[in-house]
Coordinates of C-alpha atoms in Angstrom, one line a residue:
X279 CA 118.8 140.4 136.9
X280 CA 121.3 138.5 139.9
X281 CA 123.0 135.0 139.6
X282 CA 120.9 133.8 136.3
X283 CA 123.4 130.6 136.2
X284 CA 122.2 129.0 139.1
X285 CA 118.4 130.0 138.1
X286 CA 118.8 128.3 135.1
X287 CA 120.9 125.2 137.4
X288 CA 118.0 125.7 140.0
X289 CA 114.8 125.6 137.8
X290 CA 116.5 122.9 135.3
X291 CA 116.6 120.2 138.0
X292 CA 113.5 121.3 139.4
X293 CA 112.5 120.2 136.0
X294 CA 114.3 116.9 136.4
X295 CA 112.8 115.9 139.0
X296 CA 109.1 114.8 137.3
X297 CA 110.9 112.7 134.7
X298 CA 112.4 111.0 137.4
X299 CA 109.1 110.2 139.2
X300 CA 107.3 110.0 136.3
X301 CA 108.8 106.2 135.7
X302 CA 108.7 102.9 137.3
X303 CA 112.9 101.9 137.5
X304 CA 115.6 103.7 136.8
X305 CA 118.1 102.7 136.0
X306 CA 122.8 103.4 136.9
X307 CA 124.8 103.2 134.1
X308 CA 126.1 99.5 136.3
X309 CA 122.8 98.2 136.0
X310 CA 122.4 98.9 132.6
X311 CA 126.0 96.9 131.7
X312 CA 125.3 94.3 134.5
X313 CA 122.4 93.6 132.3
X314 CA 123.4 93.6 129.4
X315 CA 126.8 91.3 129.4
X316 CA 123.8 89.1 131.1
X317 CA 121.0 88.9 128.2
X318 CA 122.6 90.8 125.5
X319 CA 122.4 88.3 122.6
X320 CA 124.9 88.9 120.0
X321 CA 127.1 88.2 123.5
X322 CA 125.4 84.8 124.5
X323 CA 125.9 84.2 120.6
X324 CA 129.8 84.8 121.1
X325 CA 130.2 82.3 124.1
X326 CA 128.4 79.6 122.6
X327 CA 131.1 79.7 119.7
X328 CA 133.8 79.6 122.9
X329 CA 132.0 76.5 124.3
X330 CA 131.9 75.5 121.0
X331 CA 135.8 75.5 120.8
X332 CA 135.9 73.9 123.8
X333 CA 134.7 71.2 121.9
X334 CA 136.7 71.4 119.3
X335 CA 140.2 71.5 122.3
X336 CA 139.0 68.5 124.4
X337 CA 138.9 66.6 121.2
X338 CA 142.7 67.3 119.9
X339 CA 143.8 66.8 123.3
X340 CA 142.1 62.8 122.7
X341 CA 143.1 62.1 120.0
X342 CA 146.9 61.2 121.7
X343 CA 145.1 58.3 123.3
X344 CA 144.2 54.8 122.1
X345 CA 140.9 54.3 120.4
X346 CA 139.1 51.4 121.3
X347 CA 136.4 49.3 119.9
X348 CA 134.1 46.5 119.9
X349 CA 132.6 45.0 116.7
X350 CA 130.5 42.4 116.7
X351 CA 128.9 40.7 113.7
X352 CA 125.8 38.1 113.6
X353 CA 124.4 36.0 110.3
X354 CA 121.4 34.4 110.3
X355 CA 120.8 31.5 107.1
X356 CA 118.7 29.1 106.2
X357 CA 118.8 25.3 104.1
X358 CA 116.1 25.0 101.9
X359 CA 116.4 21.5 102.3
X360 CA 116.6 19.3 105.2
X361 CA 119.4 18.0 107.1
X362 CA 120.1 14.3 109.3
X363 CA 122.0 13.6 111.6
X364 CA 123.3 9.8 112.0
X365 CA 120.2 8.6 114.1
X366 CA 118.6 10.0 110.6
X367 CA 116.9 12.5 112.4
X368 CA 116.2 15.8 110.7
X369 CA 118.2 18.3 112.2
X370 CA 117.4 22.4 112.5
X371 CA 117.4 24.1 108.6
X372 CA 119.1 27.4 110.5
X373 CA 122.5 27.8 110.5
X374 CA 123.1 30.6 113.7
X375 CA 126.5 32.4 113.3
X376 CA 127.7 35.3 115.3
X377 CA 132.3 37.4 115.2
X378 CA 133.7 39.4 118.6
X379 CA 136.3 41.4 118.3
X380 CA 138.5 44.4 120.2
X381 CA 139.9 46.6 118.3
X382 CA 142.3 48.9 119.2
X383 CA 144.7 51.4 117.3
X384 CA 147.3 54.2 118.6
X385 CA 148.8 56.8 116.5
X386 CA 153.3 57.1 117.1
X387 CA 153.8 59.4 115.4
X388 CA 152.8 62.0 112.7
X389 CA 155.4 64.6 112.0
X390 CA 153.9 66.7 114.8
X391 CA 150.9 66.9 113.6
X392 CA 149.0 65.8 117.1
X393 CA 150.9 67.8 118.2
X394 CA 150.5 71.2 116.7
X395 CA 146.6 70.1 116.1
X396 CA 146.1 70.7 119.6
X397 CA 148.1 74.1 120.0
X398 CA 146.6 75.2 116.4
X399 CA 142.2 74.1 118.7
X400 CA 144.3 75.9 122.1
X401 CA 144.9 78.6 120.6
X402 CA 141.3 79.0 117.9
X403 CA 139.9 78.5 121.8
X404 CA 141.9 81.4 123.3
X405 CA 140.7 83.5 119.7
X406 CA 137.6 82.5 120.9
X407 CA 138.0 84.0 124.8
X408 CA 138.5 87.0 123.9
X409 CA 135.7 87.4 121.3
X410 CA 133.5 87.4 123.7
X411 CA 135.8 89.6 125.9
X412 CA 136.0 92.0 123.1
X413 CA 131.8 91.7 122.3
X414 CA 131.4 92.7 126.7
X415 CA 134.0 95.9 125.8
X416 CA 131.9 97.2 123.0
X417 CA 128.5 96.9 124.3
X418 CA 130.1 99.0 127.5
X419 CA 131.3 101.5 125.0
X420 CA 127.8 101.2 123.1
X421 CA 126.1 102.1 126.6
X422 CA 128.5 104.3 128.6
X423 CA 127.7 106.3 124.8
X424 CA 124.2 106.1 125.0
X425 CA 123.7 106.8 128.3
X426 CA 125.3 109.9 128.5
X427 CA 123.6 110.9 125.7
X428 CA 120.8 110.6 127.9
X429 CA 122.0 112.3 130.7
X430 CA 123.0 115.0 127.8
X431 CA 119.3 115.0 126.4
X432 CA 117.7 115.3 129.8
X433 CA 119.5 118.6 131.0
X434 CA 119.2 119.4 127.0
X435 CA 115.7 119.5 127.9
X436 CA 115.5 121.5 130.9
X437 CA 117.9 124.4 129.3
X438 CA 115.2 124.2 126.6
X439 CA 112.6 124.6 129.2
X440 CA 113.9 127.2 131.4
X441 CA 115.0 129.7 128.2
X442 CA 111.0 129.0 126.9
X443 CA 110.2 130.3 130.5
X444 CA 112.6 132.9 131.2
X445 CA 111.3 134.5 127.2
X446 CA 107.9 134.0 128.5
X447 CA 109.1 136.6 131.2
X448 CA 111.1 138.7 129.2
X449 CA 107.5 138.4 126.6
X450 CA 105.5 139.2 130.0
X451 CA 107.5 142.1 130.9
X452 CA 107.1 143.0 127.3
X453 CA 103.7 143.5 127.4
X454 CA 104.2 145.5 130.3
X455 CA 106.3 147.9 128.8
X456 CA 103.4 148.2 125.6
X457 CA 100.9 148.5 127.8
X458 CA 102.9 151.5 128.9
X459 CA 102.8 152.9 125.9
X460 CA 107.4 151.8 126.2
X461 CA 108.1 150.0 123.3
X462 CA 106.1 149.4 119.9
X463 CA 103.8 146.8 118.6
X464 CA 107.2 145.4 116.4
X465 CA 108.6 144.9 119.5
X466 CA 106.5 143.0 120.8
X467 CA 106.3 140.6 118.6
X468 CA 109.2 139.8 118.4
X469 CA 109.1 139.2 122.0
X470 CA 106.3 136.1 121.3
X471 CA 107.9 134.4 118.7
X472 CA 111.2 134.4 120.1
X473 CA 108.7 132.7 122.9
X474 CA 107.7 131.1 120.8
X475 CA 110.9 129.6 119.1
X476 CA 111.9 128.4 122.2
X477 CA 108.0 126.0 123.5
X478 CA 109.6 124.4 119.7
X479 CA 112.9 124.1 121.1
X480 CA 111.4 122.3 123.7
X481 CA 109.3 119.6 121.8
X482 CA 112.3 118.9 119.1
X483 CA 113.9 118.5 122.8
X484 CA 111.7 116.3 124.1
X485 CA 111.1 114.1 121.4
X486 CA 115.4 113.9 121.2
X487 CA 115.5 112.4 124.5
X488 CA 112.1 109.7 123.9
X489 CA 114.1 108.9 120.3
X490 CA 117.7 108.3 122.4
X491 CA 115.4 106.8 125.3
X492 CA 114.7 104.4 123.2
X493 CA 117.9 103.3 121.5
X494 CA 119.3 102.2 124.9
X495 CA 116.6 100.9 125.8
X496 CA 116.6 98.1 122.6
X497 CA 120.2 98.1 122.8
X498 CA 118.9 96.4 126.7
X499 CA 116.6 94.4 124.3
X500 CA 114.2 94.9 126.7
X501 CA 110.4 94.5 126.4
X502 CA 107.7 95.7 125.2
X503 CA 106.4 96.6 127.9
X504 CA 108.8 97.1 130.3
X505 CA 109.2 100.8 131.5
X506 CA 112.5 102.3 130.9
X507 CA 114.3 105.5 132.5
X508 CA 118.1 106.5 133.9
X509 CA 118.7 108.0 136.8
X510 CA 119.2 111.4 137.0
X511 CA 122.5 112.2 138.8
X512 CA 124.8 109.5 138.2
X513 CA 127.3 109.9 136.8
X514 CA 129.9 113.2 138.2
X515 CA 132.1 115.4 136.0
X516 CA 135.2 114.5 135.8
X517 CA 138.4 116.7 135.4
X518 CA 140.7 115.7 132.6
X519 CA 143.4 117.9 133.7
X520 CA 145.2 115.4 134.3
X521 CA 146.1 113.2 131.3
X522 CA 148.2 110.8 130.9
X523 CA 150.5 110.4 126.8
X524 CA 149.1 109.6 123.7
X525 CA 151.5 106.4 123.5
X526 CA 151.0 105.9 127.6
X527 CA 147.4 105.3 125.9
X528 CA 148.3 103.8 123.3
X529 CA 150.2 101.3 125.1
X530 CA 147.7 100.3 127.8
X531 CA 145.3 99.7 125.2
X532 CA 147.2 97.5 122.9
X533 CA 147.6 95.6 125.9
X534 CA 143.9 96.1 127.4
X535 CA 142.3 95.5 124.1
X536 CA 141.1 91.6 123.6
X537 CA 141.0 92.3 120.4
X538 CA 144.2 92.9 120.4
X539 CA 144.6 89.6 122.2
X540 CA 142.5 87.7 119.3
X541 CA 144.6 88.7 116.8
X542 CA 147.5 87.9 118.1
X543 CA 145.8 84.2 119.2
X544 CA 144.5 84.2 115.6
X545 CA 148.3 84.2 113.8
X546 CA 149.5 81.5 116.6
X547 CA 146.9 79.0 115.5
X548 CA 148.1 80.3 111.5
X549 CA 151.3 78.8 112.8
X550 CA 150.7 76.0 114.3
X551 CA 148.0 75.3 111.5
X552 CA 151.4 75.8 109.2
X553 CA 152.9 73.4 111.5
X554 CA 150.6 70.8 111.0
X555 CA 150.6 70.7 107.1
X556 CA 154.2 70.6 106.7
X557 CA 153.5 66.7 109.7
X558 CA 152.0 65.6 106.6
X559 CA 155.2 66.0 104.1
X560 CA 157.3 63.5 106.9
X561 CA 156.4 59.5 107.6
X562 CA 153.3 58.4 110.2
X563 CA 153.5 55.2 111.9
X564 CA 150.6 53.6 113.9
X565 CA 150.3 51.1 115.9
X566 CA 147.2 48.5 116.2
X567 CA 146.2 45.4 118.3
X568 CA 142.8 43.4 118.2
X569 CA 141.6 39.9 119.5
X570 CA 139.1 37.9 118.2
X571 CA 136.3 34.9 118.5
X572 CA 133.1 33.7 116.6
X573 CA 130.6 31.1 117.8
X574 CA 128.3 29.2 115.4
X575 CA 125.6 26.7 115.5
X576 CA 124.7 22.9 114.6
X577 CA 128.6 21.9 115.5
X578 CA 126.9 20.7 118.7
X579 CA 130.0 22.2 120.8
X580 CA 129.0 25.1 123.7
X581 CA 128.7 28.8 122.9
X582 CA 131.5 28.7 125.3
X583 CA 133.7 26.3 124.4
X584 CA 133.7 27.3 120.7
X585 CA 134.2 31.2 122.3
X586 CA 136.9 29.8 123.7
X587 CA 139.2 28.0 121.9
X588 CA 138.1 30.4 118.8
X589 CA 140.3 33.9 120.3
X590 CA 142.7 34.8 119.0
X591 CA 145.2 37.6 119.2
X592 CA 146.6 40.3 116.4
X593 CA 149.6 43.6 116.5
X594 CA 150.3 45.7 113.7
X595 CA 152.5 48.3 113.4
X596 CA 151.6 49.9 110.0
X597 CA 154.3 52.6 108.4
X598 CA 153.3 55.3 106.2
X599 CA 155.6 57.5 103.7
X600 CA 153.6 60.2 101.5
X601 CA 155.9 59.5 97.6
X602 CA 153.3 61.2 95.9
X603 CA 149.5 62.2 96.2
X604 CA 148.3 64.1 93.8
X605 CA 150.0 67.5 95.7
X606 CA 147.0 67.2 98.7
X607 CA 149.6 67.4 100.3
X608 CA 152.2 69.9 99.2
X609 CA 148.8 72.3 98.9
X610 CA 147.9 72.1 102.2
X611 CA 151.0 73.8 103.4
X612 CA 150.9 75.9 100.7
X613 CA 146.9 77.0 101.5
X614 CA 148.4 77.2 105.7
X615 CA 151.5 79.6 104.5
X616 CA 148.3 81.8 102.8
X617 CA 146.5 81.1 105.7
X618 CA 149.3 82.5 108.2
X619 CA 151.0 86.0 106.4
X620 CA 146.6 86.9 105.9
X621 CA 146.5 86.6 109.4
X622 CA 149.5 88.5 109.9
X623 CA 147.9 91.6 107.8
X624 CA 145.2 90.9 110.2
X625 CA 147.5 91.6 113.4
X626 CA 149.0 94.6 111.4
X627 CA 146.0 96.2 110.4
X628 CA 144.6 95.7 113.9
X629 CA 147.5 97.4 115.6
X630 CA 146.3 100.4 112.9
X631 CA 143.3 100.6 113.7
X632 CA 143.5 100.8 117.9
X633 CA 146.3 103.2 117.1
X634 CA 143.7 105.4 115.1
X635 CA 140.5 104.9 117.7
X636 CA 143.1 105.6 120.6
X637 CA 144.9 109.0 119.2
X638 CA 140.7 110.2 118.1
X639 CA 139.5 109.3 122.2
X640 CA 142.5 111.2 123.2
X641 CA 142.0 114.0 120.7
X642 CA 138.3 114.2 121.7
X643 CA 140.2 114.2 125.7
X644 CA 142.4 117.2 125.1
X645 CA 139.7 119.4 122.9
X646 CA 136.8 118.5 125.5
X647 CA 139.7 120.1 128.4
X648 CA 139.8 123.0 126.5
X649 CA 136.4 123.1 125.6
X650 CA 135.1 123.4 129.1
X651 CA 137.7 125.7 130.1
X652 CA 136.9 128.0 126.7
X653 CA 132.9 127.1 126.7
X654 CA 133.2 128.0 130.9
X655 CA 134.5 131.9 130.2
X656 CA 132.1 132.1 127.3
X657 CA 129.1 131.5 129.8
X658 CA 130.6 134.5 132.3
X659 CA 130.4 137.0 129.7
X660 CA 127.0 136.2 128.5
X661 CA 126.3 135.9 132.1
X662 CA 127.4 139.4 132.5
X663 CA 126.4 140.7 128.7
X664 CA 122.6 139.2 129.0
X665 CA 122.7 140.9 132.7
X666 CA 123.3 144.7 131.9
X667 CA 121.4 144.6 128.6
X668 CA 118.4 143.7 130.8
X669 CA 119.3 146.4 133.3
X670 CA 119.5 149.0 130.3
X671 CA 116.6 147.7 127.8
X672 CA 115.2 148.1 131.8
X673 CA 116.2 151.7 131.3
X674 CA 115.4 151.9 127.4
X675 CA 118.8 152.3 127.1
X676 CA 118.8 148.8 124.6
X677 CA 116.0 148.1 122.2
X678 CA 114.2 144.6 121.6
X679 CA 117.1 143.4 119.2
X680 CA 119.8 144.1 121.5
X681 CA 117.5 142.2 124.5
X682 CA 117.5 139.0 122.7
X683 CA 120.7 138.6 121.1
X684 CA 122.6 138.9 124.1
X685 CA 119.6 136.7 125.9
X686 CA 120.6 134.0 122.6
X687 CA 124.0 134.4 123.2
X688 CA 123.7 133.8 127.1
X689 CA 121.1 130.7 126.3
X690 CA 123.7 129.6 123.1
X691 CA 126.4 129.5 126.2
X692 CA 124.7 127.6 128.2
X693 CA 124.1 124.8 125.6
X694 CA 127.7 124.7 124.7
X695 CA 129.0 124.7 128.4
X696 CA 125.9 121.5 128.7
X697 CA 128.4 119.6 125.6
X698 CA 131.3 120.5 126.6
X699 CA 130.5 119.0 129.7
X700 CA 129.1 115.9 128.4
X701 CA 131.8 115.6 126.0
X702 CA 134.4 116.0 128.2
X703 CA 132.7 113.0 130.2
X704 CA 132.0 110.7 127.6
X705 CA 136.2 111.6 126.3
X706 CA 137.4 110.5 129.8
X707 CA 134.6 107.4 130.1
X708 CA 135.7 105.7 126.7
X709 CA 139.0 107.1 127.4
X710 CA 139.6 104.8 130.7
X711 CA 137.6 101.6 129.0
X712 CA 140.2 101.5 126.9
X713 CA 143.3 101.9 128.8
X714 CA 141.0 99.7 132.1
X715 CA 140.8 102.0 134.7

């Protein structure tokens, strides 16, 4: 049997083609990523958190400027007895009073609290920005993994269907040999049992494909009625022969991953929070100014005249020195110190977590490259062995068990090669994602 590997690949392509045609929409990897970045609910929630942080930042910056408030008070009173004027005329027993005041205030010195609060808000906004970017990173990684799993499932299904077709051919040949008296009925049953097992494997592979396709559809948060399938030949295999060193990969990940930058921002925010808390130990100076006037009915003086004559202005400067306040300030400083230490420990934990992840991804890439080479050689040897066993079986030299063993080894090698290819592809994609390539 000549070049069975080419036959497998050709049949796999032919089998996979109907899978493409049956779907109304075929999504490429980039289309899946773009759609998820636009519609993912968790990402939108992170973006809302970022917007909230920006509101806090705007409020902190505005605290540097003076405040300005307008107050107006009104009072209406009624007397039980009427009042009389000099002409013995009954007056109005209602009395109306109104006051108007404009106040302004500004903090001149607060131990650096205003400045540090603004810096802390800026660091928090930066951390929220990196949280959004990290959510995007995680989303891309999950989609890449799910997408490649479906591609693998499709090719694995094609191999299983090809194996079932190949065992059917062997079963037909066994039937012919049994009819000719060349093999026993027991040997014929071995062929039929192998074909039944291969058909069962096809059912399992098809179900696995549908389950993984549903997982990606759910990851994209598509609706129940949305038809979904992926482009079959969207990604080419990439050689992993030229890999960077582990140190280069780790350094690139530290520079690339939003998670690391977000943790650095958290440490910075905790440092500014501590500085702001320490500012409460120092005196504060505030400047205030105001002007006001009032009006009262029943005085015989017009509204405008009263407003002008009763106009008053004031200016004040307040000094507040913390002496004893139930240890509130000292406790606030100590809590800020603890929060800073916790942020530093979390930062170190993130660095170690990134190192562990990069090491795993890098080792997977190295192992995948070696497995690709080994699996390719195994495939060549298994193909030659099966071809030889098939010829010897036809010549009566090999028995049924030996032929089926060679066939199973051949199919196992094809499956191992497929797994190695997709493991290499996934490792390459994830490693490039961590290195921002």
